[in-house]
Amino acid sequence: MRAYLGQVADDTAERRSAALDAYVRHTWHTRPWALAVAECQLREYAKEPPGRLRQRLGEFYPVPDVGLGDAEIQGWLTVLADHLRRSIEEGEAPRPSAPVTHWEWHARFPELGQLLGGWFSQDMPDEFDDHDDAIEDYRGTTDLSLVAKVVGELHELVALGLDESECALAVAELGMEVDPPAPYSPGAWLALLAQRLG
């Protein structure tokens, strides 16, 4: 359900939405078993929507506002479950690619999102002298296992071979609100950041 935050629920029986494509692509490559669990949960949710207590306990994610009326939600959830079942039964694993939605960027690069959104937000110039100061603060205050995860995610992002406009989109989606330091482009700065933290 989180994959639909800010997205349009325009799934039909014949076509998946961008949000569902992002979820299926990410999940097939990280934890494919979760697709079957999600299908069952969607069917149960559609059949008998959970009350607030079950949502508060975390048994179900709340359905975000996807632009559908209450009467349409149950049918839409069934369409999603049908798409997941078809993907599982046909072994239709989408090819890995660059993330498309905001949710997919953060699902694929969670630690990098924490770094860029936390240390390179619009407040960075007020908190740090420069990018190097922010990097040193991150390295000095963050558990080494998380730093290692960020380095791995940086290498994975650089390996996508994005052009500079796509790199700029990537860092913006992941929460960076300041420009890379001169003279670096977003892609070159990501490669330098991986080297500095590695």
PDB file of C-alpha atoms in Angstrom:
ATOM      1  CA  MET A   1       0.000   0.000   0.000  1.00  0.00           C
ATOM      2  CA  ARG A   2       2.898   2.348   0.677  1.00  0.00           C
ATOM      3  CA  ALA A   3       3.905   1.986  -2.970  1.00  0.00           C
ATOM      4  CA  TYR A   4       0.702   3.880  -3.839  1.00  0.00           C
ATOM      5  CA  LEU A   5       1.416   6.994  -1.757  1.00  0.00           C
ATOM      6  CA  GLY A   6       1.255   9.902  -4.182  1.00  0.00           C
ATOM      7  CA  GLN A   7       0.469   7.569  -7.078  1.00  0.00           C
ATOM      8  CA  VAL A   8      -2.630   7.039  -9.181  1.00  0.00           C
ATOM      9  CA  ALA A   9      -4.507   3.780  -8.753  1.00  0.00           C
ATOM     10  CA  ASP A  10      -5.170   3.320 -12.451  1.00  0.00           C
ATOM     11  CA  ASP A  11      -4.696  -0.449 -12.456  1.00  0.00           C
ATOM     12  CA  THR A  12      -7.037  -2.365 -14.736  1.00  0.00           C
ATOM     13  CA  ALA A  13      -7.486  -6.101 -15.183  1.00  0.00           C
ATOM     14  CA  GLU A  14      -5.198  -5.884 -18.238  1.00  0.00           C
ATOM     15  CA  ARG A  15      -2.573  -3.379 -17.042  1.00  0.00           C
ATOM     16  CA  ARG A  16      -0.653  -2.627 -13.851  1.00  0.00           C
ATOM     17  CA  SER A  17      -0.160   0.929 -12.659  1.00  0.00           C
ATOM     18  CA  ALA A  18       3.303   2.477 -12.267  1.00  0.00           C
ATOM     19  CA  ALA A  19       3.002   1.957  -8.502  1.00  0.00           C
ATOM     20  CA  LEU A  20       2.257  -1.759  -8.816  1.00  0.00           C
ATOM     21  CA  ASP A  21       4.998  -2.161 -11.440  1.00  0.00           C
ATOM     22  CA  ALA A  22       7.465  -0.587  -9.006  1.00  0.00           C
ATOM     23  CA  TYR A  23       6.330  -2.867  -6.185  1.00  0.00           C
ATOM     24  CA  VAL A  24       6.508  -6.023  -8.308  1.00  0.00           C
ATOM     25  CA  ARG A  25       9.905  -5.108  -9.773  1.00  0.00           C
ATOM     26  CA  HIS A  26      11.439  -4.341  -6.382  1.00  0.00           C
ATOM     27  CA  THR A  27       9.882  -7.267  -4.554  1.00  0.00           C
ATOM     28  CA  TRP A  28      10.763  -9.899  -7.180  1.00  0.00           C
ATOM     29  CA  HIS A  29      14.431  -8.969  -6.767  1.00  0.00           C
ATOM     30  CA  THR A  30      14.592  -8.531  -2.999  1.00  0.00           C
ATOM     31  CA  ARG A  31      12.081 -10.915  -1.393  1.00  0.00           C
ATOM     32  CA  PRO A  32       9.953 -12.754  -3.952  1.00  0.00           C
ATOM     33  CA  TRP A  33       8.137 -14.763  -1.280  1.00  0.00           C
ATOM     34  CA  ALA A  34       6.450 -11.502  -0.176  1.00  0.00           C
ATOM     35  CA  LEU A  35       4.450 -11.375  -3.422  1.00  0.00           C
ATOM     36  CA  ALA A  36       2.371 -14.394  -2.351  1.00  0.00           C
ATOM     37  CA  VAL A  37       1.892 -12.932   1.120  1.00  0.00           C
ATOM     38  CA  ALA A  38       0.791  -9.616  -0.370  1.00  0.00           C
ATOM     39  CA  GLU A  39      -1.657 -11.359  -2.689  1.00  0.00           C
ATOM     40  CA  CYS A  40      -3.279 -13.181   0.254  1.00  0.00           C
ATOM     41  CA  GLN A  41      -3.423 -10.003   2.328  1.00  0.00           C
ATOM     42  CA  LEU A  42      -5.010  -8.050  -0.525  1.00  0.00           C
ATOM     43  CA  ARG A  43      -7.681 -10.706  -0.999  1.00  0.00           C
ATOM     44  CA  GLU A  44      -8.406 -10.809   2.723  1.00  0.00           C
ATOM     45  CA  TYR A  45      -8.484  -7.012   2.896  1.00  0.00           C
ATOM     46  CA  ALA A  46     -10.887  -6.868  -0.058  1.00  0.00           C
ATOM     47  CA  LYS A  47     -13.123  -9.580   1.396  1.00  0.00           C
ATOM     48  CA  GLU A  48     -13.230  -8.196   4.920  1.00  0.00           C
ATOM     49  CA  PRO A  49     -11.623  -4.760   5.412  1.00  0.00           C
ATOM     50  CA  PRO A  50      -9.791  -4.637   8.763  1.00  0.00           C
ATOM     51  CA  GLY A  51     -10.876  -2.311  11.510  1.00  0.00           C
ATOM     52  CA  ARG A  52      -8.745   0.440  12.975  1.00  0.00           C
ATOM     53  CA  LEU A  53      -7.360  -1.787  15.746  1.00  0.00           C
ATOM     54  CA  ARG A  54      -5.953  -4.351  13.298  1.00  0.00           C
ATOM     55  CA  GLN A  55      -4.431  -1.518  11.252  1.00  0.00           C
ATOM     56  CA  ARG A  56      -2.951   0.070  14.383  1.00  0.00           C
ATOM     57  CA  LEU A  57      -1.448  -3.296  15.373  1.00  0.00           C
ATOM     58  CA  GLY A  58       0.272  -3.378  11.991  1.00  0.00           C
ATOM     59  CA  GLU A  59      -1.567  -6.396  10.657  1.00  0.00           C
ATOM     60  CA  PHE A  60      -2.532  -4.383   7.580  1.00  0.00           C
ATOM     61  CA  TYR A  61      -1.295  -1.187   6.006  1.00  0.00           C
ATOM     62  CA  PRO A  62      -3.962   1.482   5.652  1.00  0.00           C
ATOM     63  CA  VAL A  63      -5.103   2.109   2.096  1.00  0.00           C
ATOM     64  CA  PRO A  64      -3.770   5.532   1.045  1.00  0.00           C
ATOM     65  CA  ASP A  65      -5.997   8.002  -0.730  1.00  0.00           C
ATOM     66  CA  VAL A  66      -5.654   6.757  -4.289  1.00  0.00           C
ATOM     67  CA  GLY A  67      -8.535   8.702  -5.736  1.00  0.00           C
ATOM     68  CA  LEU A  68     -11.081   5.896  -5.515  1.00  0.00           C
ATOM     69  CA  GLY A  69     -14.370   5.932  -3.649  1.00  0.00           C
ATOM     70  CA  ASP A  70     -14.992   3.515  -0.776  1.00  0.00           C
ATOM     71  CA  ALA A  71     -17.189   1.360  -3.007  1.00  0.00           C
ATOM     72  CA  GLU A  72     -14.375   0.981  -5.576  1.00  0.00           C
ATOM     73  CA  ILE A  73     -11.581   0.038  -3.146  1.00  0.00           C
ATOM     74  CA  GLN A  74     -12.535  -3.617  -2.719  1.00  0.00           C
ATOM     75  CA  GLY A  75     -12.655  -4.230  -6.471  1.00  0.00           C
ATOM     76  CA  TRP A  76      -9.338  -2.443  -6.931  1.00  0.00           C
ATOM     77  CA  LEU A  77      -7.669  -4.558  -4.224  1.00  0.00           C
ATOM     78  CA  THR A  78      -8.895  -7.691  -5.994  1.00  0.00           C
ATOM     79  CA  VAL A  79      -7.417  -6.444  -9.286  1.00  0.00           C
ATOM     80  CA  LEU A  80      -4.067  -5.932  -7.513  1.00  0.00           C
ATOM     81  CA  ALA A  81      -4.217  -9.441  -6.043  1.00  0.00           C
ATOM     82  CA  ASP A  82      -5.007 -10.878  -9.486  1.00  0.00           C
ATOM     83  CA  HIS A  83      -1.959  -9.129 -10.958  1.00  0.00           C
ATOM     84  CA  LEU A  84       0.278 -10.493  -8.198  1.00  0.00           C
ATOM     85  CA  ARG A  85      -1.070 -14.030  -8.671  1.00  0.00           C
ATOM     86  CA  ARG A  86      -0.494 -13.819 -12.430  1.00  0.00           C
ATOM     87  CA  SER A  87       3.055 -12.565 -11.872  1.00  0.00           C
ATOM     88  CA  ILE A  88       3.776 -15.454  -9.507  1.00  0.00           C
ATOM     89  CA  GLU A  89       2.152 -18.168 -11.612  1.00  0.00           C
ATOM     90  CA  GLU A  90       3.814 -16.996 -14.825  1.00  0.00           C
ATOM     91  CA  GLY A  91       7.151 -16.337 -13.128  1.00  0.00           C
ATOM     92  CA  GLU A  92       7.040 -12.859 -14.583  1.00  0.00           C
ATOM     93  CA  ALA A  93       9.973 -11.163 -12.879  1.00  0.00           C
ATOM     94  CA  PRO A  94      10.504  -7.692 -14.335  1.00  0.00           C
ATOM     95  CA  ARG A  95      14.050  -6.887 -15.399  1.00  0.00           C
ATOM     96  CA  PRO A  96      16.011  -4.832 -12.897  1.00  0.00           C
ATOM     97  CA  SER A  97      16.072  -1.179 -13.821  1.00  0.00           C
ATOM     98  CA  ALA A  98      16.359   2.217 -12.241  1.00  0.00           C
ATOM     99  CA  PRO A  99      13.550   2.964  -9.800  1.00  0.00           C
ATOM    100  CA  VAL A 100      10.573   4.827 -11.216  1.00  0.00           C
ATOM    101  CA  THR A 101       8.486   5.956  -8.244  1.00  0.00           C
ATOM    102  CA  HIS A 102       9.411   7.779  -5.038  1.00  0.00           C
ATOM    103  CA  TRP A 103       8.545   4.660  -3.049  1.00  0.00           C
ATOM    104  CA  GLU A 104      10.776   2.484  -5.210  1.00  0.00           C
ATOM    105  CA  TRP A 105      13.762   4.823  -4.818  1.00  0.00           C
ATOM    106  CA  HIS A 106      13.479   4.635  -1.034  1.00  0.00           C
ATOM    107  CA  ALA A 107      12.717   0.906  -0.953  1.00  0.00           C
ATOM    108  CA  ARG A 108      15.810   0.155  -3.024  1.00  0.00           C
ATOM    109  CA  PHE A 109      18.174   2.707  -1.436  1.00  0.00           C
ATOM    110  CA  PRO A 110      16.921   3.165   2.165  1.00  0.00           C
ATOM    111  CA  GLU A 111      20.226   4.023   3.842  1.00  0.00           C
ATOM    112  CA  LEU A 112      21.291   6.359   1.050  1.00  0.00           C
ATOM    113  CA  GLY A 113      17.941   8.114   1.455  1.00  0.00           C
ATOM    114  CA  GLN A 114      18.724   8.566   5.159  1.00  0.00           C
ATOM    115  CA  LEU A 115      22.146  10.031   4.358  1.00  0.00           C
ATOM    116  CA  LEU A 116      21.037  12.390   1.591  1.00  0.00           C
ATOM    117  CA  GLY A 117      17.812  13.469   3.284  1.00  0.00           C
ATOM    118  CA  GLY A 118      19.377  13.873   6.714  1.00  0.00           C
ATOM    119  CA  TRP A 119      22.778  15.407   5.978  1.00  0.00           C
ATOM    120  CA  PHE A 120      22.148  17.151   2.656  1.00  0.00           C
ATOM    121  CA  SER A 121      18.751  18.757   3.190  1.00  0.00           C
ATOM    122  CA  GLN A 122      18.105  22.454   2.697  1.00  0.00           C
ATOM    123  CA  ASP A 123      19.393  23.004   6.264  1.00  0.00           C
ATOM    124  CA  MET A 124      22.859  21.650   5.433  1.00  0.00           C
ATOM    125  CA  PRO A 125      24.480  25.088   4.944  1.00  0.00           C
ATOM    126  CA  ASP A 126      23.266  26.122   8.418  1.00  0.00           C
ATOM    127  CA  GLU A 127      24.539  22.961  10.091  1.00  0.00           C
ATOM    128  CA  PHE A 128      27.820  22.275   8.286  1.00  0.00           C
ATOM    129  CA  ASP A 129      30.618  24.328   6.738  1.00  0.00           C
ATOM    130  CA  ASP A 130      30.511  22.327   3.506  1.00  0.00           C
ATOM    131  CA  HIS A 131      29.806  18.907   1.986  1.00  0.00           C
ATOM    132  CA  ASP A 132      33.023  17.462   3.405  1.00  0.00           C
ATOM    133  CA  ASP A 133      32.024  18.553   6.918  1.00  0.00           C
ATOM    134  CA  ALA A 134      28.625  16.860   6.493  1.00  0.00           C
ATOM    135  CA  ILE A 135      30.286  13.659   5.242  1.00  0.00           C
ATOM    136  CA  GLU A 136      32.660  13.602   8.215  1.00  0.00           C
ATOM    137  CA  ASP A 137      29.756  14.178  10.611  1.00  0.00           C
ATOM    138  CA  TYR A 138      27.851  11.293   9.023  1.00  0.00           C
ATOM    139  CA  ARG A 139      30.866   8.990   9.182  1.00  0.00           C
ATOM    140  CA  GLY A 140      31.592   9.957  12.796  1.00  0.00           C
ATOM    141  CA  THR A 141      28.039   9.598  14.121  1.00  0.00           C
ATOM    142  CA  THR A 142      26.741   6.604  12.178  1.00  0.00           C
ATOM    143  CA  ASP A 143      27.233   2.931  12.990  1.00  0.00           C
ATOM    144  CA  LEU A 144      29.839   1.353  10.715  1.00  0.00           C
ATOM    145  CA  SER A 145      27.392  -1.292   9.479  1.00  0.00           C
ATOM    146  CA  LEU A 146      25.073   1.453   8.189  1.00  0.00           C
ATOM    147  CA  VAL A 147      27.977   3.268   6.556  1.00  0.00           C
ATOM    148  CA  ALA A 148      28.856   0.005   4.813  1.00  0.00           C
ATOM    149  CA  LYS A 149      25.262  -0.323   3.599  1.00  0.00           C
ATOM    150  CA  VAL A 150      25.366   3.217   2.227  1.00  0.00           C
ATOM    151  CA  VAL A 151      28.590   2.439   0.374  1.00  0.00           C
ATOM    152  CA  GLY A 152      26.974  -0.658  -1.137  1.00  0.00           C
ATOM    153  CA  GLU A 153      23.902   1.340  -2.160  1.00  0.00           C
ATOM    154  CA  LEU A 154      26.105   4.056  -3.681  1.00  0.00           C
ATOM    155  CA  HIS A 155      27.943   1.456  -5.767  1.00  0.00           C
ATOM    156  CA  GLU A 156      24.617  -0.057  -6.832  1.00  0.00           C
ATOM    157  CA  LEU A 157      23.269   3.367  -7.826  1.00  0.00           C
ATOM    158  CA  VAL A 158      26.409   4.268  -9.779  1.00  0.00           C
ATOM    159  CA  ALA A 159      26.285   0.852 -11.495  1.00  0.00           C
ATOM    160  CA  LEU A 160      22.864   1.714 -12.941  1.00  0.00           C
ATOM    161  CA  GLY A 161      24.723   3.882 -15.474  1.00  0.00           C
ATOM    162  CA  LEU A 162      22.309   6.807 -15.186  1.00  0.00           C
ATOM    163  CA  ASP A 163      22.974   9.951 -17.192  1.00  0.00           C
ATOM    164  CA  GLU A 164      23.457  13.216 -15.304  1.00  0.00           C
ATOM    165  CA  SER A 165      19.809  14.306 -15.427  1.00  0.00           C
ATOM    166  CA  GLU A 166      18.790  10.869 -14.098  1.00  0.00           C
ATOM    167  CA  CYS A 167      21.412  11.138 -11.337  1.00  0.00           C
ATOM    168  CA  ALA A 168      20.030  14.561 -10.421  1.00  0.00           C
ATOM    169  CA  LEU A 169      16.542  13.043 -10.231  1.00  0.00           C
ATOM    170  CA  ALA A 170      17.860  10.153  -8.118  1.00  0.00           C
ATOM    171  CA  VAL A 171      19.487  12.357  -5.478  1.00  0.00           C
ATOM    172  CA  ALA A 172      16.408  14.596  -5.369  1.00  0.00           C
ATOM    173  CA  GLU A 173      14.080  11.592  -4.941  1.00  0.00           C
ATOM    174  CA  LEU A 174      16.341  10.364  -2.141  1.00  0.00           C
ATOM    175  CA  GLY A 175      16.070  13.676  -0.267  1.00  0.00           C
ATOM    176  CA  MET A 176      19.095  15.743  -1.280  1.00  0.00           C
ATOM    177  CA  GLU A 177      18.067  19.400  -1.374  1.00  0.00           C
ATOM    178  CA  VAL A 178      21.433  21.039  -2.073  1.00  0.00           C
ATOM    179  CA  ASP A 179      23.629  20.935  -5.153  1.00  0.00           C
ATOM    180  CA  PRO A 180      26.726  18.734  -5.180  1.00  0.00           C
ATOM    181  CA  PRO A 181      29.911  20.647  -4.400  1.00  0.00           C
ATOM    182  CA  ALA A 182      31.597  22.367  -7.338  1.00  0.00           C
ATOM    183  CA  PRO A 183      32.916  21.193  -9.757  1.00  0.00           C
ATOM    184  CA  TYR A 184      31.106  17.823  -9.393  1.00  0.00           C
ATOM    185  CA  SER A 185      28.020  16.709 -11.283  1.00  0.00           C
ATOM    186  CA  PRO A 186      25.530  14.576  -9.309  1.00  0.00           C
ATOM    187  CA  GLY A 187      26.919  11.348 -10.803  1.00  0.00           C
ATOM    188  CA  ALA A 188      30.551  12.260 -10.178  1.00  0.00           C
ATOM    189  CA  TRP A 189      29.745  13.333  -6.623  1.00  0.00           C
ATOM    190  CA  LEU A 190      27.976  10.010  -5.898  1.00  0.00           C
ATOM    191  CA  ALA A 191      31.082   8.133  -7.110  1.00  0.00           C
ATOM    192  CA  LEU A 192      33.299  10.369  -4.953  1.00  0.00           C
ATOM    193  CA  LEU A 193      30.996   9.868  -1.955  1.00  0.00           C
ATOM    194  CA  ALA A 194      31.261   6.068  -2.340  1.00  0.00           C
ATOM    195  CA  GLN A 195      35.044   6.378  -2.437  1.00  0.00           C
ATOM    196  CA  ARG A 196      35.197   8.720   0.578  1.00  0.00           C
ATOM    197  CA  LEU A 197      32.954   6.552   2.737  1.00  0.00           C
ATOM    198  CA  GLY A 198      34.371   3.211   1.536  1.00  0.00           C
TER     199      GLY A 198
END
